[in-house]
Amino acid sequence: MKPVIMTLKEQDWECLQAILFQADGRERQVFLELGLREDQHTFEVLLHRLRPVADADYLSQGLYHVSPKPQAVVEAYNAFCRSGVLVHGHVHSHPFCDVAHFSAVDHQTLGQIRRGLADLVTLQGLNESTTCFQMVLGRDPAGFEGVLLNLWGEKMGALSTVRVITPQGIRLYQRELGEDNSGALADVRLDRNIRWLGKEGQKKLSQTHLSICGLGGAGALLVANVRGLGFREITLVDPERLEPSNLNRFVGAGIEDVESYKVDILKRELRRVAPETIVHALPCGVEDPEAQARLREADLIVAALDGMQPRAELQILAARFLKPLFDLGSGILVQPGGEIRRMGSQIIVYIPGQACLACQGMDLFRPTEGLAGEIRRRTGYVVGATTELTPTSVVTINSVAAGWTVDLIIKFLTGIGPIPLYTQINQWRGIVEQLHFVKKESCSLCGLDGIEGKGEDRAVLPPPPFPALGIQFDFGDGQGSPACWTPTGARPHGLFGNLVAKLGKPKDYDRSANGKESH
């Protein structure tokens, strides 16, 4: 039997608490639609959607008991069938205690739900790997008990941890304490970290599995920045071997490393500083099954990639498995005569529950057209000149982008945040701009009917509507609605930077009928 981790977004956790614990002190229930991830050591259930039971839909309800009407149960089963996820869940409250435990009645209810689910699978022809999850929650957020069962009533795992993904980091509630990290905290190599982050902050880093995808100039510098921070486990993903032209910006490599896989070189460098670090070096693309499996196990994903297709792969995985995703790109635009027009970088962050990369202006699903083609040519390379070989000066841009990204990661993981989701660094002009995008409820990734928390199901992702780049900015104008702005053929400044020069209203806008401002 394996431990079970439950992962959900902050807004869903707060909604669950508000529904289950109300002023009248009565028990309440919520049905859950959950995605599933399994590895060698754990099960992870990922909350896709809550299905609360309204007070009017209880057959009986009191301070120590609750029972929904049959119709409410049928509606929950029907919604589960439509969702495409693999786990049907049920949670109820024990508002009379801090730490909850299953009662005899709870075990009886679980048996009824499990048998009903088994009948549903047979009648509807659902996946036989469908499972049943039950949870009871006390007033203390860590006062829970939960269990995962298969359709035959066999116990697959017990709930040990609830992970809440917030804009300020990942919050953990554990029924039992995990492994002792006091040895890691006493490590003299982490002394300067602890002086800055404190023992609790360093403990959070030391419990984190970090993945870095793309080991070009920026990716190599990312590794150089994180190697002394005490991360427990690091996954490196890149299919390329080191070339002679990479040596001017690939930190840690020498001439003897030419033709070696980049992941192997950087694994060596990580282990030189911290031999105890678990490092997975995967010489493949992010779409490779082995890479996908490791990325699903990670706590946070960093992307330093050249193309849009691998970015789309990572965004879909991050949404399905509720993984924070940090994407960075950098480049220089050079005139044919050698004059530099622009140089800089951008860092875009996806936190489950917030705007995805597509809602923040990245044209993920049309990698060969329009803005996306231009972005792909700019990301990580000089464009406009007669060569695509990166000159020495690009290492300065990559250094800033990598350092800034790692700084954001530290702030996020340790809870120092909140952090900006979109940062553009114009090194040519010495300007840093931070924008806030509002996610679109119609988005097929992060919207109301999106794929967040669906886990390993195989639901088809619908294509985005045309035009692909419809984005929303929150101008904080007090009008009650975000401003909506769709670019129409404007040449991008940096990486979508010219869409808005500063965090403020465009100079020209019209008030539309729906109360939004359209540029």
JSON list of C-alpha atoms in Angstrom, two decimals, residues 258-352:
[
{"chain": "A", "resi": 258, "resn": "VAL", "atom": "CA", "xyz": [32.33, 18.40, -26.84]},
{"chain": "A", "resi": 259, "resn": "GLU", "atom": "CA", "xyz": [30.00, 15.68, -28.21]},
{"chain": "A", "resi": 260, "resn": "SER", "atom": "CA", "xyz": [28.91, 14.71, -24.68]},
{"chain": "A", "resi": 261, "resn": "TYR", "atom": "CA", "xyz": [25.24, 15.02, -23.78]},
{"chain": "A", "resi": 262, "resn": "LYS", "atom": "CA", "xyz": [24.49, 18.32, -22.07]},
{"chain": "A", "resi": 263, "resn": "VAL", "atom": "CA", "xyz": [22.47, 16.58, -19.37]},
{"chain": "A", "resi": 264, "resn": "ASP", "atom": "CA", "xyz": [25.44, 14.39, -18.43]},
{"chain": "A", "resi": 265, "resn": "ILE", "atom": "CA", "xyz": [27.81, 17.36, -18.19]},
{"chain": "A", "resi": 266, "resn": "LEU", "atom": "CA", "xyz": [25.48, 19.27, -15.89]},
{"chain": "A", "resi": 267, "resn": "LYS", "atom": "CA", "xyz": [24.70, 16.19, -13.81]},
{"chain": "A", "resi": 268, "resn": "ARG", "atom": "CA", "xyz": [28.44, 15.94, -13.17]},
{"chain": "A", "resi": 269, "resn": "GLU", "atom": "CA", "xyz": [28.59, 19.61, -12.15]},
{"chain": "A", "resi": 270, "resn": "LEU", "atom": "CA", "xyz": [25.62, 19.26, -9.79]},
{"chain": "A", "resi": 271, "resn": "ARG", "atom": "CA", "xyz": [27.13, 16.20, -8.12]},
{"chain": "A", "resi": 272, "resn": "ARG", "atom": "CA", "xyz": [30.49, 17.93, -7.70]},
{"chain": "A", "resi": 273, "resn": "VAL", "atom": "CA", "xyz": [28.85, 20.43, -5.34]},
{"chain": "A", "resi": 274, "resn": "ALA", "atom": "CA", "xyz": [26.24, 18.13, -3.75]},
{"chain": "A", "resi": 275, "resn": "PRO", "atom": "CA", "xyz": [26.97, 14.41, -4.30]},
{"chain": "A", "resi": 276, "resn": "GLU", "atom": "CA", "xyz": [23.86, 13.46, -2.32]},
{"chain": "A", "resi": 277, "resn": "THR", "atom": "CA", "xyz": [21.51, 15.18, -4.80]},
{"chain": "A", "resi": 278, "resn": "ILE", "atom": "CA", "xyz": [19.36, 12.80, -6.83]},
{"chain": "A", "resi": 279, "resn": "VAL", "atom": "CA", "xyz": [19.90, 13.85, -10.46]},
{"chain": "A", "resi": 280, "resn": "HIS", "atom": "CA", "xyz": [17.97, 12.37, -13.39]},
{"chain": "A", "resi": 281, "resn": "ALA", "atom": "CA", "xyz": [19.79, 13.15, -16.66]},
{"chain": "A", "resi": 282, "resn": "LEU", "atom": "CA", "xyz": [17.48, 12.51, -19.61]},
{"chain": "A", "resi": 283, "resn": "PRO", "atom": "CA", "xyz": [18.99, 13.01, -23.11]},
{"chain": "A", "resi": 284, "resn": "CYS", "atom": "CA", "xyz": [15.61, 13.31, -24.83]},
{"chain": "A", "resi": 285, "resn": "GLY", "atom": "CA", "xyz": [12.87, 15.80, -25.63]},
{"chain": "A", "resi": 286, "resn": "VAL", "atom": "CA", "xyz": [10.11, 16.76, -23.22]},
{"chain": "A", "resi": 287, "resn": "GLU", "atom": "CA", "xyz": [7.60, 14.72, -25.23]},
{"chain": "A", "resi": 288, "resn": "ASP", "atom": "CA", "xyz": [9.53, 11.49, -24.60]},
{"chain": "A", "resi": 289, "resn": "PRO", "atom": "CA", "xyz": [7.62, 9.07, -22.30]},
{"chain": "A", "resi": 290, "resn": "GLU", "atom": "CA", "xyz": [10.54, 8.82, -19.86]},
{"chain": "A", "resi": 291, "resn": "ALA", "atom": "CA", "xyz": [10.75, 12.60, -19.58]},
{"chain": "A", "resi": 292, "resn": "GLN", "atom": "CA", "xyz": [6.98, 12.87, -19.17]},
{"chain": "A", "resi": 293, "resn": "ALA", "atom": "CA", "xyz": [7.06, 10.35, -16.32]},
{"chain": "A", "resi": 294, "resn": "ARG", "atom": "CA", "xyz": [9.82, 12.23, -14.46]},
{"chain": "A", "resi": 295, "resn": "LEU", "atom": "CA", "xyz": [8.19, 15.61, -15.00]},
{"chain": "A", "resi": 296, "resn": "ARG", "atom": "CA", "xyz": [4.96, 14.32, -13.48]},
{"chain": "A", "resi": 297, "resn": "GLU", "atom": "CA", "xyz": [6.91, 13.48, -10.33]},
{"chain": "A", "resi": 298, "resn": "ALA", "atom": "CA", "xyz": [8.51, 16.94, -10.08]},
{"chain": "A", "resi": 299, "resn": "ASP", "atom": "CA", "xyz": [7.20, 19.68, -7.81]},
{"chain": "A", "resi": 300, "resn": "LEU", "atom": "CA", "xyz": [8.09, 22.53, -10.19]},
{"chain": "A", "resi": 301, "resn": "ILE", "atom": "CA", "xyz": [9.05, 22.72, -13.88]},
{"chain": "A", "resi": 302, "resn": "VAL", "atom": "CA", "xyz": [11.38, 25.27, -15.48]},
{"chain": "A", "resi": 303, "resn": "ALA", "atom": "CA", "xyz": [11.39, 25.64, -19.27]},
{"chain": "A", "resi": 304, "resn": "ALA", "atom": "CA", "xyz": [14.27, 27.23, -21.18]},
{"chain": "A", "resi": 305, "resn": "LEU", "atom": "CA", "xyz": [13.29, 25.96, -24.62]},
{"chain": "A", "resi": 306, "resn": "ASP", "atom": "CA", "xyz": [13.59, 27.23, -28.17]},
{"chain": "A", "resi": 307, "resn": "GLY", "atom": "CA", "xyz": [10.34, 26.09, -29.77]},
{"chain": "A", "resi": 308, "resn": "MET", "atom": "CA", "xyz": [6.62, 26.43, -29.11]},
{"chain": "A", "resi": 309, "resn": "GLN", "atom": "CA", "xyz": [5.75, 22.75, -29.46]},
{"chain": "A", "resi": 310, "resn": "PRO", "atom": "CA", "xyz": [7.76, 21.63, -26.40]},
{"chain": "A", "resi": 311, "resn": "ARG", "atom": "CA", "xyz": [6.40, 24.62, -24.49]},
{"chain": "A", "resi": 312, "resn": "ALA", "atom": "CA", "xyz": [2.87, 23.47, -25.35]},
{"chain": "A", "resi": 313, "resn": "GLU", "atom": "CA", "xyz": [3.75, 19.94, -24.16]},
{"chain": "A", "resi": 314, "resn": "LEU", "atom": "CA", "xyz": [4.95, 21.31, -20.83]},
{"chain": "A", "resi": 315, "resn": "GLN", "atom": "CA", "xyz": [1.96, 23.63, -20.39]},
{"chain": "A", "resi": 316, "resn": "ILE", "atom": "CA", "xyz": [-0.48, 20.77, -20.99]},
{"chain": "A", "resi": 317, "resn": "LEU", "atom": "CA", "xyz": [1.38, 18.53, -18.54]},
{"chain": "A", "resi": 318, "resn": "ALA", "atom": "CA", "xyz": [1.59, 21.34, -15.96]},
{"chain": "A", "resi": 319, "resn": "ALA", "atom": "CA", "xyz": [-2.16, 21.97, -16.19]},
{"chain": "A", "resi": 320, "resn": "ARG", "atom": "CA", "xyz": [-3.13, 18.30, -16.04]},
{"chain": "A", "resi": 321, "resn": "PHE", "atom": "CA", "xyz": [-0.91, 17.57, -13.03]},
{"chain": "A", "resi": 322, "resn": "LEU", "atom": "CA", "xyz": [-1.13, 20.98, -11.28]},
{"chain": "A", "resi": 323, "resn": "LYS", "atom": "CA", "xyz": [2.58, 21.79, -11.63]},
{"chain": "A", "resi": 324, "resn": "PRO", "atom": "CA", "xyz": [3.89, 25.36, -11.38]},
{"chain": "A", "resi": 325, "resn": "LEU", "atom": "CA", "xyz": [5.71, 26.19, -14.63]},
{"chain": "A", "resi": 326, "resn": "PHE", "atom": "CA", "xyz": [8.38, 28.89, -15.08]},
{"chain": "A", "resi": 327, "resn": "ASP", "atom": "CA", "xyz": [9.17, 29.70, -18.73]},
{"chain": "A", "resi": 328, "resn": "LEU", "atom": "CA", "xyz": [12.03, 31.94, -19.81]},
{"chain": "A", "resi": 329, "resn": "GLY", "atom": "CA", "xyz": [13.37, 33.13, -23.13]},
{"chain": "A", "resi": 330, "resn": "SER", "atom": "CA", "xyz": [16.02, 35.62, -24.22]},
{"chain": "A", "resi": 331, "resn": "GLY", "atom": "CA", "xyz": [17.44, 37.10, -27.39]},
{"chain": "A", "resi": 332, "resn": "ILE", "atom": "CA", "xyz": [18.85, 39.99, -29.41]},
{"chain": "A", "resi": 333, "resn": "LEU", "atom": "CA", "xyz": [17.43, 41.65, -32.52]},
{"chain": "A", "resi": 334, "resn": "VAL", "atom": "CA", "xyz": [20.24, 42.90, -34.78]},
{"chain": "A", "resi": 335, "resn": "GLN", "atom": "CA", "xyz": [19.85, 45.05, -37.91]},
{"chain": "A", "resi": 336, "resn": "PRO", "atom": "CA", "xyz": [21.52, 43.81, -41.14]},
{"chain": "A", "resi": 337, "resn": "GLY", "atom": "CA", "xyz": [24.17, 46.49, -40.65]},
{"chain": "A", "resi": 338, "resn": "GLY", "atom": "CA", "xyz": [25.02, 45.16, -37.20]},
{"chain": "A", "resi": 339, "resn": "GLU", "atom": "CA", "xyz": [23.05, 47.70, -35.14]},
{"chain": "A", "resi": 340, "resn": "ILE", "atom": "CA", "xyz": [21.37, 46.22, -32.07]},
{"chain": "A", "resi": 341, "resn": "ARG", "atom": "CA", "xyz": [17.68, 47.12, -31.87]},
{"chain": "A", "resi": 342, "resn": "ARG", "atom": "CA", "xyz": [16.58, 45.08, -28.86]},
{"chain": "A", "resi": 343, "resn": "MET", "atom": "CA", "xyz": [18.08, 42.74, -26.30]},
{"chain": "A", "resi": 344, "resn": "GLY", "atom": "CA", "xyz": [16.53, 41.21, -23.25]},
{"chain": "A", "resi": 345, "resn": "SER", "atom": "CA", "xyz": [14.45, 38.40, -21.84]},
{"chain": "A", "resi": 346, "resn": "GLN", "atom": "CA", "xyz": [11.10, 37.51, -20.36]},
{"chain": "A", "resi": 347, "resn": "ILE", "atom": "CA", "xyz": [9.95, 35.15, -17.59]},
{"chain": "A", "resi": 348, "resn": "ILE", "atom": "CA", "xyz": [6.36, 33.90, -17.70]},
{"chain": "A", "resi": 349, "resn": "VAL", "atom": "CA", "xyz": [4.99, 31.92, -14.75]},
{"chain": "A", "resi": 350, "resn": "TYR", "atom": "CA", "xyz": [2.01, 29.59, -14.72]},
{"chain": "A", "resi": 351, "resn": "ILE", "atom": "CA", "xyz": [0.60, 28.77, -11.30]},
{"chain": "A", "resi": 352, "resn": "PRO", "atom": "CA", "xyz": [-2.38, 26.36, -11.38]}
]
